[in-house]
């Protein structure tokens, strides 16, 4: 089964697959998801198997109506209610106490459950039609960059998977994950809703620090290398001229290698002027529009795979707004392959 256009008929087909215990891929406003009936442990197991996902990394449950939240969460803390009122439907995932109806495999044995209500019309139609909450991680093989168009999904899974085509996703990075079971609430993963936006609604919200004792237990996904293209990735730290100088230095010390530079439009003339034929530069967009850069990040990382570069050097970005989510992905992608981040 190939990529199919998201007609009503095909949405119904995908919904039937999910209802009957199978898996299917679909677009959301963040990235494509690989969905299964969240109440069916056997079906959810298929997702883990297809992705090669470690059993201790829980998945997000997607709902279409706020009234369905009580089917999957045991209770809803006041702070979660505030966030839901402001950001749902949208790119925000909340960690809540788990309703025991949700099989333990969904949450990798935790007492909590991650819930999100997507805004994307195809995702919403699919969940509604399936008639069950849909457990869905990003539709990539474990460790790879998340898919932002249907072809990325095929590249990871081949043509046996049923994939609803919704074109390129709008945000291009995953949802923000906020743990609402602790006080004050904690951002476990940066994403489509920024820290600044969250703080506006819940001023006490804080960011999980890498050194927090409970960090991996709180967010099991964070201990794995993730979002990684095939070639090793190095981040050129700093900003402006100093950062570009770092890049020039990194290029010089990579003798004989084909080097991909992940850049922004503003610095293209600079890399061109280096006159080095080993380098291939791809720009995300302008630094004046970080949302547009974020939207293309995973697609450009995947593009470097097809260009067979030996090394990718990336510019860094200010860690504010959506830039925080971009840098989090790049740091995770730059961790050594066998490392636990
Ligand atoms: O935008 C998104 O969130 C996309 C689309 C498809 O909705 N989904 C997505 O799923 O990114 P996934 O599986 O790639 O990432 C889920 C993240 C992981 O970091 C996981 O560890 C965390 O959410 N997570 C899930 N359940 C959790 C829980 N009960 N406690 C803490 N973290 C949890
Ligand atoms: Mg993922």
XYZ file of N, CA and C in Angstrom, residues 28 45 61 66 70 99 102 105 110 137 144 152 155 184 205 207 209 214-215 224 227 260 275-276 315 317-318 322:
84
model
N 0.066 15.583 10.786
C -0.457 16.524 11.789
C 0.203 17.866 11.478
N 1.881 -2.253 20.172
C 3.132 -3.013 20.072
C 3.666 -2.985 18.629
N -0.823 9.984 23.099
C -2.189 9.627 22.715
C -2.881 10.869 22.156
N -12.132 17.576 23.532
C -11.716 17.741 24.932
C -12.478 16.785 25.857
N -11.031 12.516 29.527
C -11.234 11.675 30.711
C -11.145 10.182 30.380
N -5.177 7.186 32.997
C -6.377 6.408 33.250
C -6.024 4.943 32.961
N -5.902 2.977 29.610
C -4.811 3.069 28.641
C -3.786 1.992 28.996
N 1.708 -0.349 28.004
C 2.727 -0.246 26.947
C 2.750 1.160 26.321
N 4.801 3.786 32.824
C 4.669 4.924 33.738
C 3.214 5.080 34.197
N 3.475 7.940 17.779
C 4.758 8.633 17.794
C 4.986 9.221 16.408
N 15.798 8.529 13.736
C 15.888 9.326 12.502
C 15.136 10.660 12.639
N 8.949 11.180 3.226
C 9.897 10.833 4.297
C 9.457 9.536 4.981
N 10.291 6.594 2.866
C 11.723 6.314 2.851
C 12.128 5.484 4.064
N 5.992 23.307 40.137
C 5.389 23.838 38.922
C 5.587 22.907 37.730
N 5.917 27.989 34.843
C 6.433 26.856 34.063
C 7.953 26.956 33.937
N 11.850 24.919 32.644
C 12.434 24.032 31.635
C 13.243 22.952 32.338
N 16.109 20.745 33.183
C 17.539 20.890 32.947
C 18.165 19.521 32.747
N 15.970 13.488 37.970
C 14.907 12.641 37.436
C 14.707 12.791 35.932
N 15.606 13.531 35.288
C 15.356 13.874 33.886
C 15.009 12.672 33.006
N 17.922 9.077 24.479
C 18.402 8.491 23.229
C 18.841 9.539 22.229
N 16.674 12.233 15.939
C 16.627 13.231 14.862
C 17.858 13.180 13.974
N 28.577 18.875 4.406
C 27.316 19.603 4.236
C 27.248 20.722 5.263
N 35.235 29.096 -1.429
C 35.705 28.489 -2.667
C 36.165 27.041 -2.506
N 35.540 26.318 -1.569
C 35.948 24.932 -1.318
C 34.951 23.995 -1.992
N 25.043 25.658 11.517
C 25.048 26.923 12.240
C 24.235 26.718 13.508
N 21.573 28.570 16.498
C 20.485 29.548 16.479
C 20.214 30.047 17.890
N 19.741 31.275 18.021
C 19.422 31.791 19.353
C 18.362 30.909 20.010
N 11.041 29.601 18.805
C 11.125 28.276 18.188
C 12.589 27.820 18.086
